[in-house]
Coordinates of C-alpha atoms in Angstrom, one line a residue:
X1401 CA 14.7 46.1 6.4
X1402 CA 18.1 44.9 7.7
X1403 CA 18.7 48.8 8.2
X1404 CA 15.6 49.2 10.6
X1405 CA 16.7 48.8 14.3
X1406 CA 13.3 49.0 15.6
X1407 CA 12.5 45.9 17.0
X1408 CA 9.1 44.2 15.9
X1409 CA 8.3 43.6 19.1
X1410 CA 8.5 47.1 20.4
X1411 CA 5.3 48.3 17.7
X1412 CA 2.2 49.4 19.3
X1413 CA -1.2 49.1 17.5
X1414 CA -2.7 52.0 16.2
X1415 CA -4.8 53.9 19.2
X1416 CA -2.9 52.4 22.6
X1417 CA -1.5 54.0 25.2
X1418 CA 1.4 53.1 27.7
X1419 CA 0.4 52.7 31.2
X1420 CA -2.7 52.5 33.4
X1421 CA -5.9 53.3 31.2
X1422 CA -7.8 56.1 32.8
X1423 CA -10.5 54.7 35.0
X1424 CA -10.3 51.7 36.9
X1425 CA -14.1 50.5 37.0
X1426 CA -14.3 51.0 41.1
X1427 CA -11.2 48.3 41.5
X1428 CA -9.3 50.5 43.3
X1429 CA -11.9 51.8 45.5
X1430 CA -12.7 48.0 46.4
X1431 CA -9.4 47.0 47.1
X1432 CA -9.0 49.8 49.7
X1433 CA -11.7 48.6 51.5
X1434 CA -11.8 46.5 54.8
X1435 CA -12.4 42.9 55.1
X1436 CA -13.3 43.0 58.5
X1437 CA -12.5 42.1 61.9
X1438 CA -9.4 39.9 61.8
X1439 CA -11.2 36.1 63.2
X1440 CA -9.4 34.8 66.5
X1441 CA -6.5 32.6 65.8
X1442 CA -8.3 29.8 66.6
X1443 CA -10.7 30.3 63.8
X1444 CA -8.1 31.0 61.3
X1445 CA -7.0 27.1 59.5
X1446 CA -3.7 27.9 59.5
X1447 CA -3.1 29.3 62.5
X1448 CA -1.3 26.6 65.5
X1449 CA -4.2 28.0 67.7
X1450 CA -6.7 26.5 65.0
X1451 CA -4.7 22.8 65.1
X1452 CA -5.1 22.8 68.6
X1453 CA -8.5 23.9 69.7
X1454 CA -9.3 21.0 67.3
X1455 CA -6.4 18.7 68.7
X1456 CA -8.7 19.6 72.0
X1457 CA -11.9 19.3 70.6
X1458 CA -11.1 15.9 69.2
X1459 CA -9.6 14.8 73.3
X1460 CA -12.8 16.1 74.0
X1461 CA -15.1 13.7 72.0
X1462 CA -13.0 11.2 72.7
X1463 CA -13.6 11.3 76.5
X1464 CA -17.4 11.6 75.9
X1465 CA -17.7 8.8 73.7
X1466 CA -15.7 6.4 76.6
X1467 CA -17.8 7.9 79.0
X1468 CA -21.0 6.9 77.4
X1469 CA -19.4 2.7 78.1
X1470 CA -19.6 1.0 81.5
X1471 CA -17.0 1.3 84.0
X1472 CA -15.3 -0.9 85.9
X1473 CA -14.0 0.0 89.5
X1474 CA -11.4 -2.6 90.1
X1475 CA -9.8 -4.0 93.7
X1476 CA -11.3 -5.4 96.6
X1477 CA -11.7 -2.4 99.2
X1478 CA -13.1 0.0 96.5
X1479 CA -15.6 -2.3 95.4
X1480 CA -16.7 -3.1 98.9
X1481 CA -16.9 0.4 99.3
X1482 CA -19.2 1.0 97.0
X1483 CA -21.5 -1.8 97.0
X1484 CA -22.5 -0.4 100.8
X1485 CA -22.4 3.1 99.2
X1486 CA -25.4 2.1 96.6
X1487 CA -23.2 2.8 93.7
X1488 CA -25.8 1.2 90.7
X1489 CA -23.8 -2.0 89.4
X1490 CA -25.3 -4.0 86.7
X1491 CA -22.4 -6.8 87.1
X1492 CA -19.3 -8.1 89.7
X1493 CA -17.1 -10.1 88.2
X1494 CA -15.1 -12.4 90.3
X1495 CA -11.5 -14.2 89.0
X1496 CA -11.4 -17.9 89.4
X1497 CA -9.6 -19.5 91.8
X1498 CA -8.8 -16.2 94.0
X1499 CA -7.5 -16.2 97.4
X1500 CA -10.9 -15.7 99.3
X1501 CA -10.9 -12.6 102.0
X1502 CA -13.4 -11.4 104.4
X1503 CA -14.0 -8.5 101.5
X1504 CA -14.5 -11.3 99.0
X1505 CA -17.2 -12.7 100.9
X1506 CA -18.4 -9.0 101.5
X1507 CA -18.4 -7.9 97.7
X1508 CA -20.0 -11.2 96.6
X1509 CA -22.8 -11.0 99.9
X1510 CA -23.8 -7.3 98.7
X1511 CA -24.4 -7.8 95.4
X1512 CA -26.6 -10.6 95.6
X1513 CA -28.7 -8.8 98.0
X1514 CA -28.7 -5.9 95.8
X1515 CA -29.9 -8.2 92.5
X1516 CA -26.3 -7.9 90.8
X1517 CA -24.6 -10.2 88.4
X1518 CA -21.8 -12.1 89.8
X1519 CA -19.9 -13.3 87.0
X1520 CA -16.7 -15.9 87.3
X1521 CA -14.3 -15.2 84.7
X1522 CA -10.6 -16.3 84.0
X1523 CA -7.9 -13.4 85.6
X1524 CA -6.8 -13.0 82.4
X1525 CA -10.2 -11.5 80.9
X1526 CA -10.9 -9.6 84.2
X1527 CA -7.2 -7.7 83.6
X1528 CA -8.6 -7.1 79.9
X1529 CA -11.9 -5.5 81.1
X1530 CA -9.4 -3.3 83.9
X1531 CA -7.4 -2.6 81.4
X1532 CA -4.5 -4.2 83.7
X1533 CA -5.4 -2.3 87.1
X1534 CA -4.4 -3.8 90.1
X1535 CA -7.9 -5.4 90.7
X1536 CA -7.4 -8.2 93.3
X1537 CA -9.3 -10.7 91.4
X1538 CA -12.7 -8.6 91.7
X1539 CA -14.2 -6.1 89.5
X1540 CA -17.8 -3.8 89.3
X1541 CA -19.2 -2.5 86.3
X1542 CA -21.1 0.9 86.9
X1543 CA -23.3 2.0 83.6
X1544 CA -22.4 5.6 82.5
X1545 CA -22.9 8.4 85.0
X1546 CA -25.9 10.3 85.0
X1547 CA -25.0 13.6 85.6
X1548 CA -27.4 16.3 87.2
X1549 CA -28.7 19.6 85.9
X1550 CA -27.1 22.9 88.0
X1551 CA -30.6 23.4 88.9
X1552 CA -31.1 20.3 90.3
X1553 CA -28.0 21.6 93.0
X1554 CA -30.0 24.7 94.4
X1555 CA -33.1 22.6 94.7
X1556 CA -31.1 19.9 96.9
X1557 CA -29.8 22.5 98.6
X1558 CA -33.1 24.3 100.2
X1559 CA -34.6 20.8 100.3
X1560 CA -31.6 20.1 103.3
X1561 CA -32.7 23.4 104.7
X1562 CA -28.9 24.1 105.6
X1563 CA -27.6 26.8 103.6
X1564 CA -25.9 26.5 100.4
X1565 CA -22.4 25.6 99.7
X1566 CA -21.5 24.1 96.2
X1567 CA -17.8 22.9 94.5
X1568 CA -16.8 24.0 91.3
X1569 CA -13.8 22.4 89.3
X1570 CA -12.3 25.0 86.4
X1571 CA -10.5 22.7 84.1
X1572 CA -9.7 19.8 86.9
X1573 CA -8.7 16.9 84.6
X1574 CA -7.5 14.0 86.7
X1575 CA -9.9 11.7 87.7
X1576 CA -8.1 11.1 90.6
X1577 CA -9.0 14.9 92.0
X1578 CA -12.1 14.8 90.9
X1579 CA -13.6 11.8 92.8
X1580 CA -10.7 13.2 96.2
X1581 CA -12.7 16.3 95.6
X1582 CA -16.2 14.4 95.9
X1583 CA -15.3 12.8 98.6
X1584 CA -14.2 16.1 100.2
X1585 CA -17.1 17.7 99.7
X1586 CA -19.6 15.2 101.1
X1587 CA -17.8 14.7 104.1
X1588 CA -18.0 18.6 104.6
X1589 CA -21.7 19.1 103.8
X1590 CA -21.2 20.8 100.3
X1591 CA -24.8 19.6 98.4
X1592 CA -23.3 19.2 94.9
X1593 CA -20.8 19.1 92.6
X1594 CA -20.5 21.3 89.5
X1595 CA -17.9 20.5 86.2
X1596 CA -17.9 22.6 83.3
X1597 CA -19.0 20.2 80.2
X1598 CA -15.7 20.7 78.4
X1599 CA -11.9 20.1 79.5
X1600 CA -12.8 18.4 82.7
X1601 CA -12.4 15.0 84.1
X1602 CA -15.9 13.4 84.4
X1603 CA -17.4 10.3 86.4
X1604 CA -14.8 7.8 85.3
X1605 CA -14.1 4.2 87.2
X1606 CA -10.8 6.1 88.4
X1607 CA -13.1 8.8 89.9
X1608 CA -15.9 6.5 91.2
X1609 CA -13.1 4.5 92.9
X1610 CA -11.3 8.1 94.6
X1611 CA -14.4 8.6 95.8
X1612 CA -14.9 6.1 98.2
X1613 CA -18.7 5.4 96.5
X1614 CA -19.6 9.5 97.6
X1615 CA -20.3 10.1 94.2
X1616 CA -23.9 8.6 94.8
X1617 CA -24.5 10.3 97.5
X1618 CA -23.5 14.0 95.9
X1619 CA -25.1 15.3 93.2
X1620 CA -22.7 16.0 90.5
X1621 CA -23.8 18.7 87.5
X1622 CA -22.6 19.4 84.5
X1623 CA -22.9 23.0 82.8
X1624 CA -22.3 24.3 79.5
X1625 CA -20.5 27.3 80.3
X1626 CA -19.4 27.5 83.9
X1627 CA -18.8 31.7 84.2
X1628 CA -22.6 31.5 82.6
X1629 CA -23.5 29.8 85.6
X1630 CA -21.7 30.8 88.1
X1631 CA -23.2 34.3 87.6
X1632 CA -26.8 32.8 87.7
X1633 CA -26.1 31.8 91.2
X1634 CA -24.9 34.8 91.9
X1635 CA -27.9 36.2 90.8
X1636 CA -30.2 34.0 93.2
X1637 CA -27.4 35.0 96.0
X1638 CA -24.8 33.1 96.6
X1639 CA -21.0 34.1 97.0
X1640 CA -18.5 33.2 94.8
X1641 CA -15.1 32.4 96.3
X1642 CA -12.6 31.1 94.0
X1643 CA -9.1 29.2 95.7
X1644 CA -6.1 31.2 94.3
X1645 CA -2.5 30.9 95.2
X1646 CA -2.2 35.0 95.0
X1647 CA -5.8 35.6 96.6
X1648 CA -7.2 38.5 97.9
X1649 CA -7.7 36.8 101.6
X1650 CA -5.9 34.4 103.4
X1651 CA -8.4 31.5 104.6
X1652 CA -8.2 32.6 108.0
X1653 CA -10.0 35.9 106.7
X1654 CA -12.8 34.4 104.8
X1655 CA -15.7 35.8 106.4
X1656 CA -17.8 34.6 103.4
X1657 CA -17.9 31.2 104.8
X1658 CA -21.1 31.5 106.4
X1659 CA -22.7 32.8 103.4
X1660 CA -24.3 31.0 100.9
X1661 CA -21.3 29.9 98.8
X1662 CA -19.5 28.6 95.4
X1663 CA -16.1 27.3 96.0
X1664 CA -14.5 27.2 92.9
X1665 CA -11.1 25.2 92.4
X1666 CA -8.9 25.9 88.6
X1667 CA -6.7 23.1 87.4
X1668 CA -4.1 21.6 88.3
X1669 CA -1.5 23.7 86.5
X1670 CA -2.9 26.8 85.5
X1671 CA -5.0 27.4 88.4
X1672 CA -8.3 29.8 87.9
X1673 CA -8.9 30.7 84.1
X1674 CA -9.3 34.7 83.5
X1675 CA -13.5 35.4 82.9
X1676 CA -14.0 32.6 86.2
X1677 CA -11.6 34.4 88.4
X1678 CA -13.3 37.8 87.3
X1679 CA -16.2 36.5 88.1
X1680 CA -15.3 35.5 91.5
X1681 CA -16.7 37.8 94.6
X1682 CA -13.0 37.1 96.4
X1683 CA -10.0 35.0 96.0
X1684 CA -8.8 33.2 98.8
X1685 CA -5.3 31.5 99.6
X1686 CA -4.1 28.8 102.3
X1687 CA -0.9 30.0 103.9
X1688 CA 1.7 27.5 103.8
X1689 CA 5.1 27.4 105.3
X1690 CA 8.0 28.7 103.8
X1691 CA 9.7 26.6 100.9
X1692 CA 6.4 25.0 99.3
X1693 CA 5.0 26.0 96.4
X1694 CA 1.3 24.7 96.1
X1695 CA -1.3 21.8 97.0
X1696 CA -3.2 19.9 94.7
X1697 CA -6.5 20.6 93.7
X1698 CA -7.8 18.0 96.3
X1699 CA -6.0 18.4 98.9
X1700 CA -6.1 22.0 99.2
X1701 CA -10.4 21.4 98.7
X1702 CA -10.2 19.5 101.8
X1703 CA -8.4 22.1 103.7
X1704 CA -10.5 24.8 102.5
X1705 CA -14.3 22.9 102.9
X1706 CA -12.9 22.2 106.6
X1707 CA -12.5 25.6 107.5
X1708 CA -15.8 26.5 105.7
X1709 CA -17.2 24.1 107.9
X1710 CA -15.8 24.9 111.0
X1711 CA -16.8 28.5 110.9
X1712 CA -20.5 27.6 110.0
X1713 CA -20.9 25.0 113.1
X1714 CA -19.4 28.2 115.1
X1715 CA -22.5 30.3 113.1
X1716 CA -24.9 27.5 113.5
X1717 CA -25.1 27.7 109.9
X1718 CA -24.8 23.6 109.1

């Protein structure tokens, strides 16, 4: 045996074959086939596109769940403002020993007439409940906004008997330009105001505030895809204009104004997002002079609602 130099190891058994056996029982054939479509990144677990549409998602419940909790609009011309603008209060809390104003006396007058809670509390609990806003001594809590239905817009809108012109905000997440756009839009006769329900600012005490107390006097609607309805008011026939720093007329071109109309304003950063600016009938731009980039949403609402405005008093459209 010490002779042999085959190695033990190397023996086959009696009836093997080296390599693949013939046949492969169809495992080939199913290994060739498709899986289908690759899923979108963002439905892939792995994928960074996946971490943040939750990251977002996540923001997004967040904000709903806050906005379900009272508000409080804090400082002393802001809550004057809205006490005579009807904004619904359940409670004004007042901070002992403040310096008493003329608006002190105001706040205080109006919501005793109106059959609110006026509450005295130390300064240091009213800054808790503002989270440390500059409140003046005097705060008002709102309940959670209740928001309209889109239909609820069109039917406000023939009950004026003027013709329609709504707001849309695409992804406008400062309260702040929310409640500047409100404001903007009631003072230029818009009947509503639309947000898409996700990645939006809502009806926060920031907002309410911004808004002078408008808010209550504008409808404000919420839909669940806002290219979805944007086309459904297209289909009863109204014109969507969307504001676009590259649009396809300058305002002093928009001959749309007249029409029934959607303006629609994109975010702060990115502007428009793709399927609501295809969606758009025209795109319209403010020229500015040489050396500026952009206005913010708000401001360039105002500019844009004014010149809407001024062309329907010309039409006798208003």
């Amino acid at each position: 045996m010490a002779g042999n130099s085959r190695r033990q190891g190397a023996i086959r058994k009696p009836g093997t074959k080296k390599g693949q056996v013939v046949g492969s029982g169809g495992q080939r054939r199913k290994g060739l086939e498709g899986k289908g479509p690759t899923p979108k990144a963002e439905d892939r677990p792995g994928h960074k596109a996946y971490r943040m549409a939750n990251a977002r998602d996540r923001k997004d419940q967040a904000r709903q769940k806050k906005a379900d909790k009272p508000e409080l609009i804090a400082g002393r011309n802001p809550v004057v403002e809205a006490l005579r603008a009807d904004v619904p209060a359940t409670a004004l809390y007042v901070a002992i020993n403040i310096d008493i104003d003329d608006r002190v006396n105001e706040a205080v007058r109006l919501a005793g007439d109106k059959g609110i809670s006026i509450l005295e509390i130390p300064r240091e609990e009213l800054d808790r409940k503002t989270n440390r806003a500059m409140h003046q001594g005097l705060g008002l809590q709102v309940p959670p906004f209740q928001y309209a239905d889109p239909r609820d817009l069109m039917a406000v809108a023939k009950d004026s008997g003027q013709t329609p012109l709504f707001v849309a905000l695409d992804g406008v997440t400062d309260p702040r330009n929310l409640g500047a756009v409100i404001r903007s839009a009631a003072a230029f006769g818009a009947q509503g105001v639309l947000l898409p329900e996700r990645r939006s600012a809502g009806m926060t005490a920031v907002a309410w505030r911004t808004s002078a107390g408008t808010a209550a006097k504008l409808p404000i609607a919420v839909a669940t895809n806002l290219t979805r309805q944007l086309k459904a008011w297209k289909d009863e026939g109204l014109m969507v204009v969307g504001l676009d720093a590259d649009g396809s007329v300058d305002i002093d071109e928009l001959d749309l104004a007249a029409d029934p109309l959607v303006i629609v304003l994109g975010s702060e950063g990115r502007g428009l997002s793709r399927l609501v600016r295809e969606t758009c009938d025209a795109t319209v731009s403010i020229p500015m002079a040489a050396g500026v980039e952009s206005l913010n949403a708000s401001v360039a609402a105002g500019v844009l609602l004014a010149e809407v405005a001024r062309r329907r008093r010309l039409a006798g459209r208003v």
